[in-house]
Short mmCIF file of C-alpha atoms in Angstrom, two decimals:
data_model
loop_
_atom_site.label_atom_id
_atom_site.label_comp_id
_atom_site.label_asym_id
_atom_site.label_seq_id
_atom_site.Cartn_x
_atom_site.Cartn_y
_atom_site.Cartn_z
CA GLY M 1 -138.31 2.81 -63.41
CA GLU M 2 -140.17 6.06 -63.80
CA ASN M 3 -138.81 9.20 -62.09
CA VAL M 4 -141.03 12.30 -61.59
CA GLU M 5 -139.42 15.54 -60.50
CA GLN M 6 -141.57 18.45 -59.27
CA HIS M 7 -140.74 22.16 -58.94
CA PRO M 8 -140.95 24.35 -56.95
CA SER M 9 -141.13 22.64 -53.57
CA THR M 10 -142.77 25.74 -52.06
CA LEU M 11 -144.72 28.51 -53.78
CA SER M 12 -146.27 31.61 -52.21
CA VAL M 13 -148.65 33.86 -54.15
CA GLN M 14 -151.08 36.67 -53.46
CA GLU M 15 -154.80 35.94 -53.74
CA GLY M 16 -155.94 36.47 -57.26
CA ASP M 17 -152.53 35.76 -58.81
CA SER M 18 -151.80 32.68 -60.91
CA ALA M 19 -149.72 29.72 -59.69
CA VAL M 20 -147.76 27.30 -61.89
CA ILE M 21 -146.25 24.01 -60.79
CA LYS M 22 -144.06 22.02 -63.16
CA CYS M 23 -143.15 18.35 -63.32
CA THR M 24 -140.80 16.36 -65.53
CA TYR M 25 -140.81 12.62 -66.11
CA SER M 26 -138.16 10.24 -67.36
CA ASP M 27 -140.02 7.37 -69.06
CA SER M 28 -141.29 8.29 -72.52
CA ALA M 29 -143.70 5.45 -72.30
CA SER M 30 -145.65 7.24 -69.55
CA ASN M 31 -149.12 8.23 -70.79
CA TYR M 32 -151.21 9.29 -67.80
CA PHE M 33 -150.55 12.28 -65.59
CA PRO M 34 -152.85 13.09 -62.61
CA TRP M 35 -152.58 15.97 -60.14
CA TYR M 36 -153.60 15.58 -56.53
CA LYS M 37 -154.31 18.18 -53.87
CA GLN M 38 -153.66 17.32 -50.30
CA GLU M 39 -154.74 19.56 -47.42
CA LEU M 40 -153.11 19.23 -44.05
CA GLY M 41 -154.04 15.95 -42.38
CA LYS M 42 -156.28 14.91 -45.25
CA ARG M 43 -156.12 12.46 -48.11
CA PRO M 44 -154.73 13.29 -51.57
CA GLN M 45 -157.66 14.25 -53.84
CA LEU M 46 -157.56 14.09 -57.60
CA ILE M 47 -158.15 17.52 -59.06
CA ILE M 48 -157.32 17.00 -62.75
CA ASP M 49 -155.59 14.52 -65.01
CA ILE M 50 -154.37 14.36 -68.55
CA ARG M 51 -153.52 11.55 -70.97
CA SER M 52 -150.76 11.65 -73.50
CA ASN M 53 -153.07 12.01 -76.54
CA VAL M 54 -154.15 15.50 -75.21
CA GLY M 55 -151.95 18.57 -74.95
CA GLU M 56 -154.13 20.59 -72.61
CA LYS M 57 -157.13 20.13 -70.29
CA LYS M 58 -158.97 22.72 -68.36
CA ASP M 59 -161.50 22.61 -65.52
CA GLN M 60 -162.62 26.02 -64.32
CA ARG M 61 -159.66 27.72 -62.70
CA ILE M 62 -157.35 24.71 -63.10
CA ALA M 63 -155.55 23.64 -66.23
CA VAL M 64 -152.88 21.07 -67.03
CA THR M 65 -150.54 21.17 -70.05
CA LEU M 66 -148.45 18.39 -71.37
CA ASN M 67 -145.35 18.54 -73.58
CA LYS M 68 -144.50 14.96 -74.60
CA THR M 69 -141.40 15.89 -76.55
CA ALA M 70 -139.87 17.63 -73.55
CA LYS M 71 -141.37 15.17 -71.10
CA HIS M 72 -142.94 17.75 -68.85
CA PHE M 73 -146.37 18.77 -67.72
CA SER M 74 -147.60 21.67 -65.62
CA LEU M 75 -150.52 22.64 -63.43
CA HIS M 76 -151.88 26.13 -63.77
CA ILE M 77 -154.23 27.70 -61.19
CA THR M 78 -155.67 31.07 -62.06
CA GLU M 79 -157.35 33.58 -59.73
CA THR M 80 -155.97 31.74 -56.67
CA GLN M 81 -158.00 31.75 -53.44
CA PRO M 82 -156.87 31.03 -49.88
CA GLU M 83 -158.65 27.67 -49.99
CA ASP M 84 -156.28 26.71 -52.78
CA SER M 85 -153.52 26.52 -50.13
CA ALA M 86 -152.41 22.90 -49.92
CA VAL M 87 -149.74 20.52 -51.10
CA TYR M 88 -150.01 19.58 -54.72
CA PHE M 89 -148.54 16.37 -56.11
CA CYS M 90 -148.02 15.42 -59.73
CA ALA M 91 -147.68 11.77 -60.83
CA GLY M 92 -146.95 9.71 -63.90
CA ARG M 93 -148.01 6.26 -65.04
CA LYS M 94 -147.13 3.95 -67.92
CA GLY M 95 -149.94 2.33 -69.72
CA SER M 96 -148.53 -1.16 -69.20
CA ASN M 97 -148.30 -0.68 -65.51
CA TYR M 98 -150.80 0.62 -63.07
CA LYS M 99 -148.18 2.13 -60.75
CA LEU M 100 -148.26 5.85 -60.11
CA THR M 101 -144.91 7.50 -59.42
CA PHE M 102 -145.40 10.72 -57.47
CA GLY M 103 -143.39 13.91 -57.38
CA LYS M 104 -142.24 15.19 -54.02
CA GLY M 105 -144.98 17.80 -53.82
CA THR M 106 -145.34 21.58 -53.83
CA LEU M 107 -146.62 23.47 -50.86
CA LEU M 108 -148.75 26.30 -52.22
CA THR M 109 -149.66 29.19 -49.93
CA VAL M 110 -152.14 31.74 -51.12
CA ASN M 111 -151.91 34.91 -49.03
CA PRO M 112 -155.14 36.90 -48.63
CA ASP G 1 -171.71 6.33 -52.49
CA ALA G 2 -169.01 5.53 -49.94
CA GLY G 3 -165.44 6.17 -50.80
CA VAL G 4 -162.47 4.08 -49.79
CA ILE G 5 -162.69 3.21 -46.12
CA GLN G 6 -159.67 2.60 -43.89
CA SER G 7 -159.35 1.54 -40.30
CA PRO G 8 -158.09 2.39 -37.84
CA ARG G 9 -157.57 6.10 -38.49
CA HIS G 10 -154.86 6.35 -35.85
CA GLU G 11 -152.67 3.67 -34.34
CA VAL G 12 -150.08 4.01 -31.65
CA THR G 13 -148.10 0.93 -30.79
CA GLU G 14 -144.79 -0.17 -29.30
CA MET G 15 -141.81 -1.44 -31.25
CA GLY G 16 -142.08 -5.14 -31.80
CA GLN G 17 -145.83 -5.30 -31.83
CA GLU G 18 -147.89 -6.47 -34.81
CA VAL G 19 -149.91 -3.83 -36.68
CA THR G 20 -152.82 -4.58 -39.07
CA LEU G 21 -154.24 -1.88 -41.25
CA ARG G 22 -157.53 -2.44 -43.08
CA CYS G 23 -159.02 -1.15 -46.29
CA LYS G 24 -162.35 -1.47 -48.10
CA PRO G 25 -162.15 -0.22 -51.68
CA ILE G 26 -164.88 1.53 -53.59
CA SER G 27 -167.47 -1.01 -54.67
CA GLY G 28 -166.80 -2.26 -58.22
CA HIS G 29 -163.16 -1.11 -58.40
CA ASP G 30 -160.85 -3.83 -59.44
CA TYR G 31 -157.48 -2.29 -58.44
CA LEU G 32 -156.30 -1.66 -54.92
CA PHE G 33 -153.17 0.15 -53.91
CA TRP G 34 -151.31 0.56 -50.63
CA TYR G 35 -149.13 3.69 -50.21
CA ARG G 36 -146.94 5.01 -47.45
CA GLN G 37 -146.43 8.74 -46.93
CA THR G 38 -143.50 10.28 -44.93
CA MET G 39 -141.90 13.69 -45.05
CA MET G 40 -138.61 12.20 -46.08
CA ARG G 41 -139.76 9.87 -48.83
CA GLY G 42 -143.09 11.38 -49.91
CA LEU G 43 -145.75 9.08 -51.31
CA GLU G 44 -144.48 5.61 -52.06
CA LEU G 45 -146.42 2.74 -53.59
CA LEU G 46 -145.96 -0.42 -51.51
CA ILE G 47 -148.11 -2.97 -53.42
CA TYR G 48 -151.06 -3.17 -55.67
CA PHE G 49 -153.69 -5.83 -56.42
CA ASN G 50 -155.85 -6.52 -59.41
CA ASN G 51 -158.97 -8.65 -58.89
CA ASN G 52 -157.57 -9.65 -55.47
CA VAL G 53 -154.30 -10.86 -56.87
CA PRO G 54 -151.01 -9.10 -55.90
CA ILE G 55 -149.43 -7.70 -59.07
CA ASP G 56 -146.44 -5.72 -57.96
CA ASP G 57 -145.00 -5.77 -54.43
CA SER G 58 -141.57 -4.33 -55.34
CA GLY G 59 -142.26 -1.35 -53.06
CA MET G 60 -142.76 -3.43 -49.91
CA PRO G 61 -139.74 -2.36 -47.77
CA GLU G 62 -138.91 -5.69 -46.26
CA ASP G 63 -140.25 -9.04 -45.07
CA ARG G 64 -141.82 -7.46 -42.07
CA PHE G 65 -144.50 -6.05 -44.33
CA SER G 66 -147.18 -8.31 -45.89
CA ALA G 67 -150.50 -7.59 -47.64
CA LYS G 68 -153.47 -9.67 -48.45
CA MET G 69 -156.74 -9.25 -50.31
CA PRO G 70 -159.02 -12.12 -49.52
CA ASN G 71 -161.97 -10.78 -51.45
CA ALA G 72 -162.94 -7.80 -53.59
CA SER G 73 -164.05 -5.68 -50.69
CA PHE G 74 -161.25 -6.07 -48.14
CA SER G 75 -157.52 -5.82 -47.90
CA THR G 76 -155.03 -5.79 -45.02
CA LEU G 77 -151.51 -4.50 -44.67
CA LYS G 78 -149.59 -6.13 -41.79
CA ILE G 79 -146.39 -5.14 -40.15
CA GLN G 80 -144.70 -7.67 -37.89
CA PRO G 81 -142.69 -6.76 -35.88
CA SER G 82 -143.20 -3.01 -36.12
CA GLU G 83 -140.28 -0.60 -35.79
CA PRO G 84 -140.19 3.22 -35.08
CA ARG G 85 -139.11 3.82 -38.71
CA ASP G 86 -142.42 2.36 -39.88
CA SER G 87 -144.17 5.48 -38.50
CA ALA G 88 -146.00 7.11 -41.36
CA VAL G 89 -149.40 7.61 -42.86
CA TYR G 90 -150.61 4.61 -44.80
CA PHE G 91 -153.07 5.20 -47.60
CA CYS G 92 -155.20 2.75 -49.50
CA ALA G 93 -156.51 3.71 -52.88
CA SER G 94 -158.66 2.01 -55.51
CA SER G 95 -159.44 2.41 -59.18
CA LEU G 96 -161.54 0.92 -61.93
CA GLY G 97 -159.15 -0.32 -64.58
CA THR G 98 -156.99 2.54 -65.88
CA GLY G 99 -159.23 5.11 -64.35
CA SER G 100 -158.42 7.57 -61.61
CA GLN G 101 -157.17 6.39 -58.24
CA TYR G 102 -159.20 7.44 -55.18
CA PHE G 103 -157.56 7.55 -51.83
CA GLY G 104 -158.88 6.61 -48.44
CA PRO G 105 -158.51 8.81 -45.39
CA GLY G 106 -155.37 7.06 -44.29
CA THR G 107 -154.11 5.44 -41.16
CA ARG G 108 -151.66 7.53 -39.06
CA LEU G 109 -149.26 5.00 -37.53
CA LEU G 110 -146.89 5.86 -34.71
CA VAL G 111 -144.48 3.19 -33.50
CA LEU G 112 -142.81 4.05 -30.17
#
């Protein structure tokens, strides 16, 4: 089955700096890659996603890039703010199957 | 528009008792997913339904776990008998086709 690895497990940045979280996947048939943000005690919330026919997608301060050849994708957060502090999860899914396989998560701390 | 609704939000029970978790997906969504989240194992997919039919239950840990979806607006996840190692947060999520999955608030289960 699909295996998604996520790095780093923890990330601490200063307010205003950029943060980058990277994920790799094993199944070359995977074609959909969402990112979720989970605040403490809350539900995972979708923040951005990308499909395999696109190399990059941006939404305000958040961007995701996908390298299909290398089988990795990354989340980029620019101008970080304290409210960006949360656990971020990447996931992958094959088109023939609706199962999402999640990475282990990255705890992002933005220090004021 | 209401999101995914789950009940109860918290459940504390004793080992051996039956536990029933409930989920109402977003109206119109045709896929429903049950996840379990623990520190050790992260977010794991237990089972998912399409148009009320179970499609993949390979993530259900053992026969003590069962899930049903009697109609398009209701699903249950039952654990009988419960064990301390079942303690976790259980999330329900729904999607429309291959669209984004939206999570409910979760049920925090503690089995003593």
